[in-house]
mmCIF file of N, CA and C in Angstrom:
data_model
loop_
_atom_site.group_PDB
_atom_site.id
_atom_site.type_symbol
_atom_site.label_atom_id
_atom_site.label_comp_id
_atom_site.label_asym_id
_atom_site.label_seq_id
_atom_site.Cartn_x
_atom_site.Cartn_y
_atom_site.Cartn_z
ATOM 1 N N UNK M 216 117.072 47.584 51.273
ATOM 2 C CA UNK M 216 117.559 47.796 52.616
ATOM 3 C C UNK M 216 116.375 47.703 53.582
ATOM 4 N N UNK M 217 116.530 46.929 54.727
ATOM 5 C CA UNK M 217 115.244 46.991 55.434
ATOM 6 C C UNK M 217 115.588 47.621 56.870
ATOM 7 N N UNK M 218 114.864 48.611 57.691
ATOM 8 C CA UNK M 218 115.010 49.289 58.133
ATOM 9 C C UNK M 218 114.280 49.767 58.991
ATOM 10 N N UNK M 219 114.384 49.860 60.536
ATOM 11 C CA UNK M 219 112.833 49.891 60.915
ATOM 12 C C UNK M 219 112.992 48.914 62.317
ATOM 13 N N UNK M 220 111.441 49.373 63.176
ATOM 14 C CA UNK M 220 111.198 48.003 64.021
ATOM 15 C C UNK M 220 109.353 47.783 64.236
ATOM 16 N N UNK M 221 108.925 46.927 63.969
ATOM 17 C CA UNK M 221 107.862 46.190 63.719
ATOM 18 C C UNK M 221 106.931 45.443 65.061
ATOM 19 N N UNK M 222 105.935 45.430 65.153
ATOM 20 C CA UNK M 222 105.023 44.546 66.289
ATOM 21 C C UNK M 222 104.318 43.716 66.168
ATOM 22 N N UNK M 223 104.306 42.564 65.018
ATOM 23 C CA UNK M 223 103.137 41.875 64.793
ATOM 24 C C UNK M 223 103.130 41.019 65.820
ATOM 25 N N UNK M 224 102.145 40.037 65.382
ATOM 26 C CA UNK M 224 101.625 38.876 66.456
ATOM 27 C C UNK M 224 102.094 37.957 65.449
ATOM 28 N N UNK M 225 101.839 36.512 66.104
ATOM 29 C CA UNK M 225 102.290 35.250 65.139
ATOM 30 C C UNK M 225 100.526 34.994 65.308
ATOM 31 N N UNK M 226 100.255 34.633 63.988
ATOM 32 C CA UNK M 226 98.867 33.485 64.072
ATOM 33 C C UNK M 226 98.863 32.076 64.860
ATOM 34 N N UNK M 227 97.503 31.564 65.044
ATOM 35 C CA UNK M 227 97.384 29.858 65.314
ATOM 36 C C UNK M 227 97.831 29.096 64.401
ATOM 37 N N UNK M 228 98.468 29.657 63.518
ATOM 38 C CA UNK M 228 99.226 28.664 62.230
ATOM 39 C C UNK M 228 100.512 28.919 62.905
ATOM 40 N N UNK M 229 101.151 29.884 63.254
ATOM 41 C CA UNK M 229 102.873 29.852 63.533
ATOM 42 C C UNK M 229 103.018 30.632 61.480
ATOM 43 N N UNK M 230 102.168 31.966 61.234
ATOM 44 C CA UNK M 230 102.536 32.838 59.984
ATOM 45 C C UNK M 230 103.044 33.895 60.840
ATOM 46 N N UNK M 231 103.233 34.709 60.099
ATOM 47 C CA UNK M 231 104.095 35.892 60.448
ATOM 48 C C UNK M 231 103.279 36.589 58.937
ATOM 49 N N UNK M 232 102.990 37.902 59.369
ATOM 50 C CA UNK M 232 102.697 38.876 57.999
ATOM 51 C C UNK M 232 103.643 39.753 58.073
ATOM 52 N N UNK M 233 104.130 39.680 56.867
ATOM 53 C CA UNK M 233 105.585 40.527 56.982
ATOM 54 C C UNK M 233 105.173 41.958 56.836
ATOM 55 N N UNK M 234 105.871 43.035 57.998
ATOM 56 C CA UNK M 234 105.308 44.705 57.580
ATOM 57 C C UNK M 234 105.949 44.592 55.963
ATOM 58 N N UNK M 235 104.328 45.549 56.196
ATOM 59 C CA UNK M 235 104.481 45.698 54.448
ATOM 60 C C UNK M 235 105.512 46.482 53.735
ATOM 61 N N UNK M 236 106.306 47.248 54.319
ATOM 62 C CA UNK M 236 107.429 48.107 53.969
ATOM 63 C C UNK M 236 108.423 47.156 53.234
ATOM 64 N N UNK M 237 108.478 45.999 53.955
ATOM 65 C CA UNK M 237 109.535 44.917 53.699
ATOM 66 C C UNK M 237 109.056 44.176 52.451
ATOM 67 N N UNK M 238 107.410 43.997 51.795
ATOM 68 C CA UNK M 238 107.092 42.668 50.983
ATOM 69 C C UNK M 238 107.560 43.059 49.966
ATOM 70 N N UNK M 239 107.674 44.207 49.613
ATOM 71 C CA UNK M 239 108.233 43.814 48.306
ATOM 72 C C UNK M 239 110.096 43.418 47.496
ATOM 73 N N UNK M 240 110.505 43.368 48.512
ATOM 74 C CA UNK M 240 111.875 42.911 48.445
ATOM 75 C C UNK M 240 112.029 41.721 49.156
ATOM 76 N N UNK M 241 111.212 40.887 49.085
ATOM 77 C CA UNK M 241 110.990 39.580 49.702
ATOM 78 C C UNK M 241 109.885 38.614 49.326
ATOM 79 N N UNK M 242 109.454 39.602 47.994
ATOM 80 C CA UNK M 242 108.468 38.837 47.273
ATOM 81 C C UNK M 242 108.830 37.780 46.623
ATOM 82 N N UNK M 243 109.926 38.119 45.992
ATOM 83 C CA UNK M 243 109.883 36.873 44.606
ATOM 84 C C UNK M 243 110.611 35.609 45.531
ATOM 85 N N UNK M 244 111.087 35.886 46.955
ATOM 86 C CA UNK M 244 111.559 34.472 47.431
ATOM 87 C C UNK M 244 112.579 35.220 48.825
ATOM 88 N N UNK M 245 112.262 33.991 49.645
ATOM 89 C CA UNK M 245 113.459 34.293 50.651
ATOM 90 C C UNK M 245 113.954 33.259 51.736
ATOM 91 N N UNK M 246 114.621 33.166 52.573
ATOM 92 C CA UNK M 246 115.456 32.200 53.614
ATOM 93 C C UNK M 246 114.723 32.852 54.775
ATOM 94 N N UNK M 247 114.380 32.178 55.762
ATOM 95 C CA UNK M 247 114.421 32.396 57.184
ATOM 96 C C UNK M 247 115.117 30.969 57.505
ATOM 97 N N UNK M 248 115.687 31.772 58.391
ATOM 98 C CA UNK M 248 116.763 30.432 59.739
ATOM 99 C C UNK M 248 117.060 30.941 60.647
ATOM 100 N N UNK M 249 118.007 30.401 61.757
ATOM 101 C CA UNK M 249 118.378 30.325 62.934
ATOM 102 C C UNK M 249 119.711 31.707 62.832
ATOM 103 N N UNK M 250 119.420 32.718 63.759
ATOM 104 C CA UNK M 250 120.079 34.270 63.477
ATOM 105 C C UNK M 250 120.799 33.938 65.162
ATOM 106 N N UNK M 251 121.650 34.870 65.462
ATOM 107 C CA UNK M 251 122.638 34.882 66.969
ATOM 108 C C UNK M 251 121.735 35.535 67.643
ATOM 109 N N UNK M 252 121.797 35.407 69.207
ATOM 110 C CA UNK M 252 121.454 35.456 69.842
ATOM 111 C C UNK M 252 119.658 35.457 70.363
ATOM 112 N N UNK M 253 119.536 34.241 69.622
ATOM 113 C CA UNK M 253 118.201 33.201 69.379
ATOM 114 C C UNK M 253 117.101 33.816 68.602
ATOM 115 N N UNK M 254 117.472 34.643 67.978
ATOM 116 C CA UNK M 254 116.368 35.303 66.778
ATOM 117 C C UNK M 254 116.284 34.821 65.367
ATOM 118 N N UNK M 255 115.374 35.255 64.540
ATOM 119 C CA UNK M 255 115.367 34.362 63.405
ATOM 120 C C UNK M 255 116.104 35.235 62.360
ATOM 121 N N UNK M 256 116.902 35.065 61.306
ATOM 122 C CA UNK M 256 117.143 36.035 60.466
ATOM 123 C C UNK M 256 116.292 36.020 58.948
ATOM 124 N N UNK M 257 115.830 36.835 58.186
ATOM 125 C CA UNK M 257 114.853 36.662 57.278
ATOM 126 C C UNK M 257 116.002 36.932 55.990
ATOM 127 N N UNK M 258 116.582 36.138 54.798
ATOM 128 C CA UNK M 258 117.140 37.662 53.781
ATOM 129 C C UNK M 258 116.386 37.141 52.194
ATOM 130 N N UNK M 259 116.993 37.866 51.571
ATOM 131 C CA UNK M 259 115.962 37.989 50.280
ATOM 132 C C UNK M 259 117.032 36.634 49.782
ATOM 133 N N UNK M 260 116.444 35.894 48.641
ATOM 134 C CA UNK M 260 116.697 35.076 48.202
ATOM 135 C C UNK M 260 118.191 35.094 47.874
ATOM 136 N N UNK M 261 117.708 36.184 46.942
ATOM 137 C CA UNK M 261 119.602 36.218 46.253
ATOM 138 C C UNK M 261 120.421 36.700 47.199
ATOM 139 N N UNK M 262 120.302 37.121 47.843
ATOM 140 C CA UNK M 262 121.206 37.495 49.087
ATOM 141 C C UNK M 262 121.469 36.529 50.154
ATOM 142 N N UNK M 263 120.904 35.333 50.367
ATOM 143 C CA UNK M 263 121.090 34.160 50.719
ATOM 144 C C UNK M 263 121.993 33.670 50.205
ATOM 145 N N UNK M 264 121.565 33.623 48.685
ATOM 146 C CA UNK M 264 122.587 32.755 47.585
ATOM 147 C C UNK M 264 124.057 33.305 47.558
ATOM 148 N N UNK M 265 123.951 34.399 48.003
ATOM 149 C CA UNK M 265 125.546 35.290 47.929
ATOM 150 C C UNK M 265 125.954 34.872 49.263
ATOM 151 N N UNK M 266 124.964 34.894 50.065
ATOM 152 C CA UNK M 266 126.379 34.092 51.851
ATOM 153 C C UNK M 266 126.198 32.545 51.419
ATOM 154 N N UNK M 267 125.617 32.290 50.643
ATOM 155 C CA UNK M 267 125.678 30.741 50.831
ATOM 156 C C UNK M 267 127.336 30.266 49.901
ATOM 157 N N UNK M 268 127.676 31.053 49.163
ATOM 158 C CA UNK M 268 128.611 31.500 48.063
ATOM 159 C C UNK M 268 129.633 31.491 48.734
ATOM 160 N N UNK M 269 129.567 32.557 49.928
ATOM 161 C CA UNK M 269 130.852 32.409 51.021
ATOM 162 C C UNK M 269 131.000 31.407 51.937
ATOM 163 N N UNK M 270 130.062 30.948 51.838
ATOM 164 C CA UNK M 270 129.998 30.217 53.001
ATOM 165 C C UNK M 270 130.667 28.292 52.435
ATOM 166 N N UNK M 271 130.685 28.301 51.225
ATOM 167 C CA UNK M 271 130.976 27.356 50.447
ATOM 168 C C UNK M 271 132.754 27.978 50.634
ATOM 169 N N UNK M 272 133.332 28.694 50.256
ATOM 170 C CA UNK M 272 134.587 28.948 49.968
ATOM 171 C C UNK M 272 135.207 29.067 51.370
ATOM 172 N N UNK M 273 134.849 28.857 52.363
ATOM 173 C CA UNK M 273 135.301 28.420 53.735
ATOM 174 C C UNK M 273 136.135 27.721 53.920
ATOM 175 N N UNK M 274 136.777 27.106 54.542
ATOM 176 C CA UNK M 274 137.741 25.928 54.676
ATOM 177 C C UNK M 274 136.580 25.046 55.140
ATOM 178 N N UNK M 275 136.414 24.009 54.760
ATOM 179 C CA UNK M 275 135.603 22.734 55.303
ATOM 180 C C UNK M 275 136.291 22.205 56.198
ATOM 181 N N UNK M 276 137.549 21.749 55.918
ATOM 182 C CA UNK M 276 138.732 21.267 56.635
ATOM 183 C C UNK M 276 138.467 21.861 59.113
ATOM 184 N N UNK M 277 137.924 22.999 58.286
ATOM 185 C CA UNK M 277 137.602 23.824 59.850
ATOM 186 C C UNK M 277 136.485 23.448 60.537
ATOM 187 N N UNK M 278 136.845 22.728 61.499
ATOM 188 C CA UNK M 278 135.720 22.586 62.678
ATOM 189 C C UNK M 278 134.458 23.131 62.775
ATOM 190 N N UNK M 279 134.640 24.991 63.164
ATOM 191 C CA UNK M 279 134.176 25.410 63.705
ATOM 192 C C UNK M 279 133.027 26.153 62.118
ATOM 193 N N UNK M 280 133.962 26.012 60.918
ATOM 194 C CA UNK M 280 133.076 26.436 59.824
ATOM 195 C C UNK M 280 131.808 24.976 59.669
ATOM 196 N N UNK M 281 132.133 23.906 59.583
ATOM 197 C CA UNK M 281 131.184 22.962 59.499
ATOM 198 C C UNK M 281 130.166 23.143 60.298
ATOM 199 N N UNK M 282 130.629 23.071 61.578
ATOM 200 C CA UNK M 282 129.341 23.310 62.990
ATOM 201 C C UNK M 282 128.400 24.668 62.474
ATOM 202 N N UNK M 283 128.997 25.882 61.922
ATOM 203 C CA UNK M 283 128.754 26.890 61.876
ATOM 204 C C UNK M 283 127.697 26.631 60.530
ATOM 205 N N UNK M 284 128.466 26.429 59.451
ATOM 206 C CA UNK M 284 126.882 25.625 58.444
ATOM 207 C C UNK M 284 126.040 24.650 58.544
ATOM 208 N N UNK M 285 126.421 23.850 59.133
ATOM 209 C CA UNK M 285 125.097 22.882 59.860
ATOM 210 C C UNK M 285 124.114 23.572 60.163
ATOM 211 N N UNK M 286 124.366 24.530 61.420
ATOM 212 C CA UNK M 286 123.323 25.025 62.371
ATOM 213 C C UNK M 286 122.873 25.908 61.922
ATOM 214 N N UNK M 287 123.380 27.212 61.271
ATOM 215 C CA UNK M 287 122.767 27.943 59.882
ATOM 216 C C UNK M 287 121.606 27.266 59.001
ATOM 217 N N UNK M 288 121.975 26.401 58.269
ATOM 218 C CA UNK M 288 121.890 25.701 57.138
ATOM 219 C C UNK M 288 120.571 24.920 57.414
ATOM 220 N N UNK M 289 120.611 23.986 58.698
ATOM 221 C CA UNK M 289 119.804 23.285 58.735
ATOM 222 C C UNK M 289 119.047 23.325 58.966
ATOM 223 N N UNK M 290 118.347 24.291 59.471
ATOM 224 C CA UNK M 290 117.092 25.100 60.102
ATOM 225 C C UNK M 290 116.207 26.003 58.410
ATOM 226 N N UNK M 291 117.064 26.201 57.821
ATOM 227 C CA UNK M 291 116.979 27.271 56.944
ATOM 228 C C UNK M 291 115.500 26.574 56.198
ATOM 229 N N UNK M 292 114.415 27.635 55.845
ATOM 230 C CA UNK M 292 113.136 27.111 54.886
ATOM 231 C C UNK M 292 113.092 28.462 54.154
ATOM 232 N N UNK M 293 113.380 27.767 53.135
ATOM 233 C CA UNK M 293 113.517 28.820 51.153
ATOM 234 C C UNK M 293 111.968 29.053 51.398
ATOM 235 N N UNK M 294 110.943 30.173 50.991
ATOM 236 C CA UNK M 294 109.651 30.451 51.163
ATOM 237 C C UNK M 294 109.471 31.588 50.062
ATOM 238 N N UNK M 295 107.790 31.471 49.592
ATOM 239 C CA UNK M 295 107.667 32.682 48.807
ATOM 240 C C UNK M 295 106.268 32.906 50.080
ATOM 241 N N UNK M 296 106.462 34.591 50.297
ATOM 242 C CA UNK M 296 105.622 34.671 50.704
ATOM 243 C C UNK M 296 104.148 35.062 49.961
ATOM 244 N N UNK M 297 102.907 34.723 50.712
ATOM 245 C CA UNK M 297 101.451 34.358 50.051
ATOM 246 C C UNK M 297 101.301 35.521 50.126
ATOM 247 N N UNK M 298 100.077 35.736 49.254
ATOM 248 C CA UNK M 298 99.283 37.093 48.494
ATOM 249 C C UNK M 298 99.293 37.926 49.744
ATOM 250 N N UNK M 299 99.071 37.425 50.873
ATOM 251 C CA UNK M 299 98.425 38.396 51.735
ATOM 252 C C UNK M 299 100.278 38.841 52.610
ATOM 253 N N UNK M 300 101.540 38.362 52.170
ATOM 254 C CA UNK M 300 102.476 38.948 53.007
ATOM 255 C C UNK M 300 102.574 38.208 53.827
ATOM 256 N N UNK M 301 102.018 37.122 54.135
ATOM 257 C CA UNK M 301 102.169 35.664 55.365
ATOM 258 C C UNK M 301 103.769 34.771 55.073
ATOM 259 N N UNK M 302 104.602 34.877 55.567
ATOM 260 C CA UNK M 302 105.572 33.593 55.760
ATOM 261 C C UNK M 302 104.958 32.726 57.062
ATOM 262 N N UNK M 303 105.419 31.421 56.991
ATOM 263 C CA UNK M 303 105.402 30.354 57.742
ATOM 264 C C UNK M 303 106.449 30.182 58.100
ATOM 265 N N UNK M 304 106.535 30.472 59.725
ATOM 266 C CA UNK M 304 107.850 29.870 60.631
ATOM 267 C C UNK M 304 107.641 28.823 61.474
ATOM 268 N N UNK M 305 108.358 27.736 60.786
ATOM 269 C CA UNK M 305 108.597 26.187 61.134
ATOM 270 C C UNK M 305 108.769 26.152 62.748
ATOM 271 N N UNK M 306 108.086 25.140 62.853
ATOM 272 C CA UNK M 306 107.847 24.955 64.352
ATOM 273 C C UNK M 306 109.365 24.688 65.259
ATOM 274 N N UNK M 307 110.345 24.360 64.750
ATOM 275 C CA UNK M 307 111.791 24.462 65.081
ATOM 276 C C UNK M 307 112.579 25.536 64.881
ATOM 277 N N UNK M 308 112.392 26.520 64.199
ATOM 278 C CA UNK M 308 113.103 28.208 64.182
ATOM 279 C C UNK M 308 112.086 28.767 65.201
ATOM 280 N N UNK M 309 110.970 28.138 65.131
ATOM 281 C CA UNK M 309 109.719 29.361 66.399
ATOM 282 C C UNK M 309 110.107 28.894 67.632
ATOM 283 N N UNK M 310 110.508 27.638 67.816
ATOM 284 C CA UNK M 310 111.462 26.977 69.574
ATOM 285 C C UNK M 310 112.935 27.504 69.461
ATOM 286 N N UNK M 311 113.845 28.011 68.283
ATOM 287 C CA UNK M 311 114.828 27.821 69.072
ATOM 288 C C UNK M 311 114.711 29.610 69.390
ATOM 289 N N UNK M 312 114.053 30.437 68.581
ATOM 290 C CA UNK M 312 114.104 31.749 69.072
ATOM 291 C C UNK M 312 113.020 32.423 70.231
ATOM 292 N N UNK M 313 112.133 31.029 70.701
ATOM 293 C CA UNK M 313 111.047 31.276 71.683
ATOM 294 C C UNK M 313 110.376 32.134 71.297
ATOM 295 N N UNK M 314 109.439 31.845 69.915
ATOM 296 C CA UNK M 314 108.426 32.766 69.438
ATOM 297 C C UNK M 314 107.272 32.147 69.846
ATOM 298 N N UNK M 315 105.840 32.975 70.459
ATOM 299 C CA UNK M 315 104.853 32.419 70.845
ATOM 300 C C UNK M 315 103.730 33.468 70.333
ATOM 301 N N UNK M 316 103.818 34.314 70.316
ATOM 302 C CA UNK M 316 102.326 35.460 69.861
ATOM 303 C C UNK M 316 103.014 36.781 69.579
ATOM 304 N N UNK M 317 103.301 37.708 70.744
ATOM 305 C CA UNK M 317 104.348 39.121 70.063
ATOM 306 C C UNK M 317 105.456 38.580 69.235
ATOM 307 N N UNK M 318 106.068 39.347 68.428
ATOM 308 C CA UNK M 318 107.275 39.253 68.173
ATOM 309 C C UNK M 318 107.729 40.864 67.944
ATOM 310 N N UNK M 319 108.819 40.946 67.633
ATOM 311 C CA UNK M 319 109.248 42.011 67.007
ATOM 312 C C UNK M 319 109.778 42.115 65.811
ATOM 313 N N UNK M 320 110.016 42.815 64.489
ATOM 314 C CA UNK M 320 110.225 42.481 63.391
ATOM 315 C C UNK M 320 111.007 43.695 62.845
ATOM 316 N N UNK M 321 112.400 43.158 62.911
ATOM 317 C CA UNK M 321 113.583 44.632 63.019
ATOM 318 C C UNK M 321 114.244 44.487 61.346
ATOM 319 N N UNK M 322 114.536 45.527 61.448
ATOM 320 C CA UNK M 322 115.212 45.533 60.073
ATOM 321 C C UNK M 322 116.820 45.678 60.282
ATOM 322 N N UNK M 323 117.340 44.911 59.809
ATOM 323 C CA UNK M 323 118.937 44.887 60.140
ATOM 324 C C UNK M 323 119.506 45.636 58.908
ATOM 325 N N UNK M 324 119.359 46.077 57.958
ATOM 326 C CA UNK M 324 120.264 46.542 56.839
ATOM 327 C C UNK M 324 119.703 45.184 55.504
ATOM 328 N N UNK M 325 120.798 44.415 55.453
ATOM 329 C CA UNK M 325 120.734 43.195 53.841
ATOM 330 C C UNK M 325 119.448 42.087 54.610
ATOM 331 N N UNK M 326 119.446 42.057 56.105
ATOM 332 C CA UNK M 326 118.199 41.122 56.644
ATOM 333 C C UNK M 326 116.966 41.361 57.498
ATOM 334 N N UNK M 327 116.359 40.534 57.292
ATOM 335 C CA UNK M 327 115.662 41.387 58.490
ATOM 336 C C UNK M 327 115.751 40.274 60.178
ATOM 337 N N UNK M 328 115.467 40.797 61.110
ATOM 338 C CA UNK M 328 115.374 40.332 62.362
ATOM 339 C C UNK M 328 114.182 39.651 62.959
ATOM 340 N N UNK M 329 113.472 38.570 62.927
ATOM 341 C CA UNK M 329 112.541 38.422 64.270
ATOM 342 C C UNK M 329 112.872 37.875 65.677
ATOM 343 N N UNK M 330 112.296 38.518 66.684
ATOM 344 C CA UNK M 330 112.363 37.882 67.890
ATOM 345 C C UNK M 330 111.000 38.253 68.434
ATOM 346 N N UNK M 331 111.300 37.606 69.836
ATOM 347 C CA UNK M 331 110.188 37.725 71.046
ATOM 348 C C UNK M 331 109.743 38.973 71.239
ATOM 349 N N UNK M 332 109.129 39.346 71.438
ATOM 350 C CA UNK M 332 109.461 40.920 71.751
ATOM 351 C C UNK M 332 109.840 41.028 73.324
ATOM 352 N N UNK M 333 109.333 40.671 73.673
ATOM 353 C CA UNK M 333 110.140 40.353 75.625
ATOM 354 C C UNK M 333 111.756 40.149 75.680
ATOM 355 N N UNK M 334 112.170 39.217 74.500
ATOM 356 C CA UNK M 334 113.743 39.078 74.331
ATOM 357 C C UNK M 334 113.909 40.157 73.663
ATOM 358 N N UNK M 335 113.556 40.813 72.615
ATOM 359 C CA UNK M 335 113.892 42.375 71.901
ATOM 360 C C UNK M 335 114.109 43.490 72.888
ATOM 361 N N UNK M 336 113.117 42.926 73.667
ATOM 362 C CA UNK M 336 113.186 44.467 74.648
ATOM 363 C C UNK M 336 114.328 44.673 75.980
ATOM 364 N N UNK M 337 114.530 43.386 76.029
ATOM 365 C CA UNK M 337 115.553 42.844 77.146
ATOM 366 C C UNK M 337 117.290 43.126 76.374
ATOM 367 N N UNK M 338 117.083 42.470 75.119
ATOM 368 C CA UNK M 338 118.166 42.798 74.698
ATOM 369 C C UNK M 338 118.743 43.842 74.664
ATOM 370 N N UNK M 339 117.394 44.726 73.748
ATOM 371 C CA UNK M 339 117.669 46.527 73.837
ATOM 372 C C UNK M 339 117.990 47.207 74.984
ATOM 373 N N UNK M 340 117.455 46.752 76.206
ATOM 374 C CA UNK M 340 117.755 47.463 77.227
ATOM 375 C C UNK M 340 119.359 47.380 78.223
ATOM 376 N N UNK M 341 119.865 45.952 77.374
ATOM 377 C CA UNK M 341 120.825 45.609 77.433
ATOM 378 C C UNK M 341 122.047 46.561 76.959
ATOM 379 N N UNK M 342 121.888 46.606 76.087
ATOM 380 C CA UNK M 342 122.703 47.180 74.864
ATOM 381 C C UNK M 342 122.828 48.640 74.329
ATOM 382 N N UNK M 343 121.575 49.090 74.883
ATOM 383 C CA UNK M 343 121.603 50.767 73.816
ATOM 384 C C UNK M 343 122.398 51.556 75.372
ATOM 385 N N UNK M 344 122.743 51.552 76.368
ATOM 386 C CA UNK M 344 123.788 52.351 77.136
ATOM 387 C C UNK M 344 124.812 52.179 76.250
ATOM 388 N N UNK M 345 125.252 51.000 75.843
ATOM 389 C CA UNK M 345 126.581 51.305 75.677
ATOM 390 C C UNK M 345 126.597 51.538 74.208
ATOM 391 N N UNK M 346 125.584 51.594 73.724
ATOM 392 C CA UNK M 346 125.308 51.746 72.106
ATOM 393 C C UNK M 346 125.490 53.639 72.105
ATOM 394 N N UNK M 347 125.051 54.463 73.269
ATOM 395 C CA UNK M 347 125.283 55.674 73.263
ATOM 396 C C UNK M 347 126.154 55.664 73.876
ATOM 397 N N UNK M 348 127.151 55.148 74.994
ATOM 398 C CA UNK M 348 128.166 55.715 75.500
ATOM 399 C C UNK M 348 129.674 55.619 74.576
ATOM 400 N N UNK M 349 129.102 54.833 73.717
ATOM 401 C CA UNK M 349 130.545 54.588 72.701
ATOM 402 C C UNK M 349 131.481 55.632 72.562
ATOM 403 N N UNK M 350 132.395 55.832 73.024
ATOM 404 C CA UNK M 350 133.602 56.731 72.440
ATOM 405 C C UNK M 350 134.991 56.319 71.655
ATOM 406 N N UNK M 351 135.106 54.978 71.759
ATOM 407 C CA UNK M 351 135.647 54.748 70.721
ATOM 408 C C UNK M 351 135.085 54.565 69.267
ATOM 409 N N UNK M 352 135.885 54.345 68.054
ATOM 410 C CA UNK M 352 135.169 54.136 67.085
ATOM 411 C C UNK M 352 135.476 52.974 66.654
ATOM 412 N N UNK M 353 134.072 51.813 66.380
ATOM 413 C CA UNK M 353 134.005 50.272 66.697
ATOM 414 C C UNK M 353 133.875 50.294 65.008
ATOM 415 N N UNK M 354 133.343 50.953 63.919
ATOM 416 C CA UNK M 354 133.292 50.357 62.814
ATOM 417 C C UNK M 354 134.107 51.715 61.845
ATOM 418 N N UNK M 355 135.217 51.133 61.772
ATOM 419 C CA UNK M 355 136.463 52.238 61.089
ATOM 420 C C UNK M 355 135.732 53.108 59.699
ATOM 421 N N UNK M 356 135.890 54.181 60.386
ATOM 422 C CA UNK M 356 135.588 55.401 59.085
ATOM 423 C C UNK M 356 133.989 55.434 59.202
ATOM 424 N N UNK M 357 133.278 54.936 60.174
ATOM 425 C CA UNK M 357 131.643 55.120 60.151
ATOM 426 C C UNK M 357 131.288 55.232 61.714
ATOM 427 N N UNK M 358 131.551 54.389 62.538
ATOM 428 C CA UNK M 358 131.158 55.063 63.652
ATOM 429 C C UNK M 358 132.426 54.480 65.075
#
């Protein structure tokens, strides 16, 4: 489970050192690609292989599932990360989520999150009013 929120910098390579809390469930292999609302999503290998699983049993026949694995899919780079905890983010996942030096490095639960940190912080500031004003309950039997 990854969990958490993170501050690294990106190197003059376009690496990322993953907080170390996270390397070892992302050691033996993992996916980064193109995540909603222009961030990157990171998940562990086999946990890739399990949405990729669903993502096969889709209707193909559907428009909006094809477009939807393309743009997933095609961005996606399988990676082991190096001794030192470094992944490499491809110069086309670092444009479409506008990564340049901060980022932020969130832990979503089964993935993890990178963004800008300027877009992290914008988002957050977006979102956590109504993340505390909630009075209905949005995820049945949990919150």
């Amino acid at each position: 489970m990854f969990l958490g929120t993170y501050e690294p910098r990106l190197d003059d390579k376009g690496r990322l050192i993953l907080p170390a809390k996270f390397r070892s469930q992302l050691a033996s292999g993992l996916v980064v690609t193109r995540g909603q609302e222009h961030c990157l999503y990171v998940f562990p290998l086999n946990t890739f292989t399990e949405i990729l699983a669903k993502l096969q049993q889709a209707p193909f026949t559907s428009k909006e599932v094809r477009a939807y694995g393309r743009v997933f899919l095609s961005g996606a780079s399988d990676q082991i990360p190096d001794k030192q905890g470094r992944i490499n983010l491809p110069v086309n996942l670092r444009e479409y989520a506008g990564l340049e030096k901060d980022l932020a490095v969130i832990g979503s639960g089964e993935r993890v999150e990178i963004w800008d940190q300027q877009a992290w912080e914008a988002y957050l500031e977006g979102n956590e009013a109504e993340f505390a004003d909630r009075e209905e309950e949005l995820i049945p039997g949990v919150f």
